[in-house]
mmCIF file of C-alpha atoms in Angstrom:
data_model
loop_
_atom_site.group_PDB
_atom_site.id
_atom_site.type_symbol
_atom_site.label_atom_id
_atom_site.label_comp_id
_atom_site.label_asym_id
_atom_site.label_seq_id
_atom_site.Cartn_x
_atom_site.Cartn_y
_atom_site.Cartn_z
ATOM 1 C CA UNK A 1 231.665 257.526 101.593
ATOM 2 C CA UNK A 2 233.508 254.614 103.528
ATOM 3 C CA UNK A 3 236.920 253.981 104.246
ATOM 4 C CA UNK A 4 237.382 250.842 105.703
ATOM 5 C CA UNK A 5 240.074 247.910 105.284
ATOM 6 C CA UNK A 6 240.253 246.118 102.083
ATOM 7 C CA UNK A 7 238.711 242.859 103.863
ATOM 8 C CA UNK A 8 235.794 244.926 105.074
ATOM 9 C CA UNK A 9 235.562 246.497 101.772
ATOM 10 C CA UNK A 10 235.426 243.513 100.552
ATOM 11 C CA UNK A 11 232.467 242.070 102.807
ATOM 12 C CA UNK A 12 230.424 245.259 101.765
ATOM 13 C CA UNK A 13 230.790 244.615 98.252
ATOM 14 C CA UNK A 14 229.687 240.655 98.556
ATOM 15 C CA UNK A 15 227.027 241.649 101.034
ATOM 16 C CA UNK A 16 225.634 244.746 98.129
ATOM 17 C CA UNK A 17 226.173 241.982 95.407
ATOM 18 C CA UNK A 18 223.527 239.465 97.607
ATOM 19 C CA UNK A 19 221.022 242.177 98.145
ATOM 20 C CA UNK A 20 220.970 242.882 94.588
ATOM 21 C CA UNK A 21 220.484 239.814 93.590
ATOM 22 C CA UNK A 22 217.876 239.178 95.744
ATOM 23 C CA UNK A 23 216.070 242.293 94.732
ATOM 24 C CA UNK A 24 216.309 240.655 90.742
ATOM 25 C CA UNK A 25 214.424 237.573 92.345
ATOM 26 C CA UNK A 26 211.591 238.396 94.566
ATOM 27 C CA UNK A 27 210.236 235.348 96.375
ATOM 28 C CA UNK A 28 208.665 234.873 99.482
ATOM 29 C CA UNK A 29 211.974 234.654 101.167
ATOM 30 C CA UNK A 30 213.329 237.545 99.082
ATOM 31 C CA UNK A 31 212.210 240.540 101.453
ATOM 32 C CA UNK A 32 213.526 238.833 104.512
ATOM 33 C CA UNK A 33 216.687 237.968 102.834
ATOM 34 C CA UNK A 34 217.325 241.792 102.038
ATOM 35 C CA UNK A 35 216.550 242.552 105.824
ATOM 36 C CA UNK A 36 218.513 240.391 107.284
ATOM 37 C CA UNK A 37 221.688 241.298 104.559
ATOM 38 C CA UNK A 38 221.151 244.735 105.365
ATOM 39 C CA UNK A 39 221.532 244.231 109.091
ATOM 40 C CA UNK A 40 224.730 242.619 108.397
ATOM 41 C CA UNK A 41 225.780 245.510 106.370
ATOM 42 C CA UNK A 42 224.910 248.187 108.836
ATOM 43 C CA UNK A 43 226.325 246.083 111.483
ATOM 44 C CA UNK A 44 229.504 245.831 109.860
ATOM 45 C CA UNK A 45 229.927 249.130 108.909
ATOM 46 C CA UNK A 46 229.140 250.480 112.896
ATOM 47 C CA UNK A 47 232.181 247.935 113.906
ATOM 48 C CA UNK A 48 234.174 249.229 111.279
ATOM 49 C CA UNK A 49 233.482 252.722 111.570
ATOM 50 C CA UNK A 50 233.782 252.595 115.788
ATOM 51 C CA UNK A 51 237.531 250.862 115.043
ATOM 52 C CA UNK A 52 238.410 253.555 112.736
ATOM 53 C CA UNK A 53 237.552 256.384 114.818
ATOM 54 C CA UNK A 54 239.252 254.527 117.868
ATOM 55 C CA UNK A 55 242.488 254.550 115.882
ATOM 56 C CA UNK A 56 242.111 257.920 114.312
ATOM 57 C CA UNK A 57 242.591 259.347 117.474
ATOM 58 C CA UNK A 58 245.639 259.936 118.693
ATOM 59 C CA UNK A 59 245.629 262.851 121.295
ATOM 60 C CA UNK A 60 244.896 262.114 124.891
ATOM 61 C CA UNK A 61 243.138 265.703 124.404
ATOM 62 C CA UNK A 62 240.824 264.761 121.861
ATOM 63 C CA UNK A 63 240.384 261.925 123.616
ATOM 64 C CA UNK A 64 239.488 263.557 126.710
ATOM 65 C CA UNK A 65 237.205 265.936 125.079
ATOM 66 C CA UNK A 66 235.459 262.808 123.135
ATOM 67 C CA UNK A 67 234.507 261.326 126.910
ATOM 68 C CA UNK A 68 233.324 264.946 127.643
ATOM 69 C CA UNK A 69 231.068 265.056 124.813
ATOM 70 C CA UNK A 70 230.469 262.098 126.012
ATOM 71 C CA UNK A 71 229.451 262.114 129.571
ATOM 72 C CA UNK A 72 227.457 265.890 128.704
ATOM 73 C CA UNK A 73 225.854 265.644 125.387
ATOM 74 C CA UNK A 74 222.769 265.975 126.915
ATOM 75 C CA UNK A 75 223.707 269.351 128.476
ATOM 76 C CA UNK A 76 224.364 272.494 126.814
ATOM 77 C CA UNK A 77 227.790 272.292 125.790
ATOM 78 C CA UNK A 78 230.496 274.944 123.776
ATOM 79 C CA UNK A 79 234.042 274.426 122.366
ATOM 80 C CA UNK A 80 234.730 276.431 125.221
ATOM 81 C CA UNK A 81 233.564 274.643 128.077
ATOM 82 C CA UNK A 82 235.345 271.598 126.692
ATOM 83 C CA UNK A 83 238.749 272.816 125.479
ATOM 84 C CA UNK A 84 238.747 274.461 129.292
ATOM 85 C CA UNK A 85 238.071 271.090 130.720
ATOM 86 C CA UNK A 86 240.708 269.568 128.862
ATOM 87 C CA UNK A 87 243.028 272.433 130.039
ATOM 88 C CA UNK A 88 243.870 274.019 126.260
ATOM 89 C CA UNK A 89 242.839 277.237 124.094
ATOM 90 C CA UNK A 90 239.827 276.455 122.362
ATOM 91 C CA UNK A 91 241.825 277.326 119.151
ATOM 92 C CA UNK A 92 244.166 274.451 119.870
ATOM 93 C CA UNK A 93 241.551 271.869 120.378
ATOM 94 C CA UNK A 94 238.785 273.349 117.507
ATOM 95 C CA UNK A 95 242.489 272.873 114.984
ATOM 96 C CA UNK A 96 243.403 269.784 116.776
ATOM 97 C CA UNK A 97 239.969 267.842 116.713
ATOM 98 C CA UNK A 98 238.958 268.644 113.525
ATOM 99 C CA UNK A 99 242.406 266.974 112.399
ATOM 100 C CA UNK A 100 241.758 264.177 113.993
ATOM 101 C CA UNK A 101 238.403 263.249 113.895
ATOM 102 C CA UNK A 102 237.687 264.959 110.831
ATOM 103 C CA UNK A 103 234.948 267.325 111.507
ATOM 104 C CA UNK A 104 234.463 270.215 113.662
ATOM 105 C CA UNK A 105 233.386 270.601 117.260
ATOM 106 C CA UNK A 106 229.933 271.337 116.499
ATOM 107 C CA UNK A 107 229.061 268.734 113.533
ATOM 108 C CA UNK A 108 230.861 265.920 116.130
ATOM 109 C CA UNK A 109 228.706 267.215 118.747
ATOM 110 C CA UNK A 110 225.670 267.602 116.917
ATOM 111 C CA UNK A 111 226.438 263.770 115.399
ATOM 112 C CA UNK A 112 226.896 262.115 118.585
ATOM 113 C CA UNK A 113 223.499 263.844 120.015
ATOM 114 C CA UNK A 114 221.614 262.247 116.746
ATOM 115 C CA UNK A 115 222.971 259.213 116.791
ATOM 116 C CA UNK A 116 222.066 259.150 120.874
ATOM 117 C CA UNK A 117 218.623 260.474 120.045
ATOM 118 C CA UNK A 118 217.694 257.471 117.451
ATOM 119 C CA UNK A 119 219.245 254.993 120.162
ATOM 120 C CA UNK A 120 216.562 256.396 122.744
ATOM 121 C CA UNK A 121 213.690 256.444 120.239
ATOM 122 C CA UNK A 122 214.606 252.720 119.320
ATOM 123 C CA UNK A 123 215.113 251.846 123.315
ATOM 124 C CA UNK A 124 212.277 254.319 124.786
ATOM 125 C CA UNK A 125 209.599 254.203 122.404
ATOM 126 C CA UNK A 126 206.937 255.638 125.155
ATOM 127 C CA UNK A 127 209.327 258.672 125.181
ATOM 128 C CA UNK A 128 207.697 261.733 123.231
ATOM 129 C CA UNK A 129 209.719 263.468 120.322
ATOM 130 C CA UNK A 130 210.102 266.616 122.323
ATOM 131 C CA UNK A 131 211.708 264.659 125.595
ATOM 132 C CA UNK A 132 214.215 262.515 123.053
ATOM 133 C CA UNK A 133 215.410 266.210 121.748
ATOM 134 C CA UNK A 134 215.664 267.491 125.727
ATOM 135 C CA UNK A 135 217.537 264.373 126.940
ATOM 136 C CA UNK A 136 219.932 264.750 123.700
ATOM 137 C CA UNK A 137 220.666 268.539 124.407
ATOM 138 C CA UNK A 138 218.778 270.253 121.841
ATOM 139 C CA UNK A 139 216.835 273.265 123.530
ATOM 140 C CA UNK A 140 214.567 273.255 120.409
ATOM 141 C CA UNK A 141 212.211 270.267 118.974
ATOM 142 C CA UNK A 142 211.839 271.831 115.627
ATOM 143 C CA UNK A 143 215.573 272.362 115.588
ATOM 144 C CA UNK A 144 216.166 268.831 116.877
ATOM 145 C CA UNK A 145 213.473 267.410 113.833
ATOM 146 C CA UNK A 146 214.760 269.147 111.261
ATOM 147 C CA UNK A 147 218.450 268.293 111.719
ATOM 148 C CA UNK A 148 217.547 264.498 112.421
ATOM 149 C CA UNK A 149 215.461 264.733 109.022
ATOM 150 C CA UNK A 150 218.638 266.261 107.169
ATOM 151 C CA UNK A 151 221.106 263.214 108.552
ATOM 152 C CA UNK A 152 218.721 260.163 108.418
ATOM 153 C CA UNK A 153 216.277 261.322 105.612
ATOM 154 C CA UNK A 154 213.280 260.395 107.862
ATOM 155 C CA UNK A 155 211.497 262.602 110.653
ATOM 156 C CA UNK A 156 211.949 261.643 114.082
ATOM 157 C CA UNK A 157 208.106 260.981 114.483
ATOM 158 C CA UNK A 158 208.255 258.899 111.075
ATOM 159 C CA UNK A 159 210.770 257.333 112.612
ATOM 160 C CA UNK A 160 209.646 256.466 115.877
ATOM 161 C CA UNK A 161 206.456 255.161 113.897
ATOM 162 C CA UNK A 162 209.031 252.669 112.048
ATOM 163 C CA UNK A 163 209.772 251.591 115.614
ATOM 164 C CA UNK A 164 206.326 250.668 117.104
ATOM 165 C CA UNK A 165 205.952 248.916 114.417
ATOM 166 C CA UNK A 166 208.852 246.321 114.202
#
């Protein structure tokens, strides 16, 4: 599910409409064609999706507890720890974030470490599954693999394979 403006919905549609109908047509340019629409896609979607959350946020609080999560993701980190750092009840900020970012404390958190764990596999690819999951903040590998596997459909190591590769 995407929400984006009309124009950008607009772009996703033409861009799903070209990778269709190169998928009808296979050729030798066909397969690099898809790639390279696909990029476009994804990249369009990050920009979109980064602008969106930029604006959905509207509390300097959840804005301060964004750069927390931020600057300690790789750390063990609790609704606690942050809501004190941003000087309100964890009940206020748990309510408050959710609102406005629209998930909880934990599924943000646990996001942001995932989507900071694939950067690191795609940047580091010397770096070993179980140091990725460390430097993210997740005390466990098999807890870290299984979770990536649930929000990107791939393992890590599958995934890290992928990247030696390109």
């Amino acid at each position: 599910c995407f929400t984006g403006t009309p124009a950008v919905q607009k772009q996703i549609e033409r861009l799903i409409a070209v990778i269709e109908k190169e998928s009808l047509t296979p050729d030798e340019f066909s397969k690099d064609s898809i790639r390279s629409r696909i990029a476009q896609l994804l990249l369009l979607v990050a920009r979109e999706s980064k602008t969106t959350e930029q604006k959905l946020i509207k509390s300097p609080m959840v804005e301060k507890a964004v750069e927390h999560i931020a600057a300690h993701y790789g750390h063990p980190l609790s609704l606690s720890e942050v809501a004190a750092a941003c000087y309100v009840s964890k009940e206020h900020l748990s309510r408050t974030f959710k609102q406005e970012t629209g998930m909880g404390f934990s599924k943000y958190l646990t996001l942001y470490r995932l989507r900071k764990a694939n950067a690191l596999m795609r940047d580091h690819p010397e770096l070993r599954i179980i140091d990725v999951a460390q430097r993210c903040g997740f005390s466990e590998s098999n807890y870290f693999s299984k979770t990536y596997k649930k929000m990107f459909g791939i393992s890590p190591m599958t995934k890290k394979k992928e990247n030696d590769n390109i």
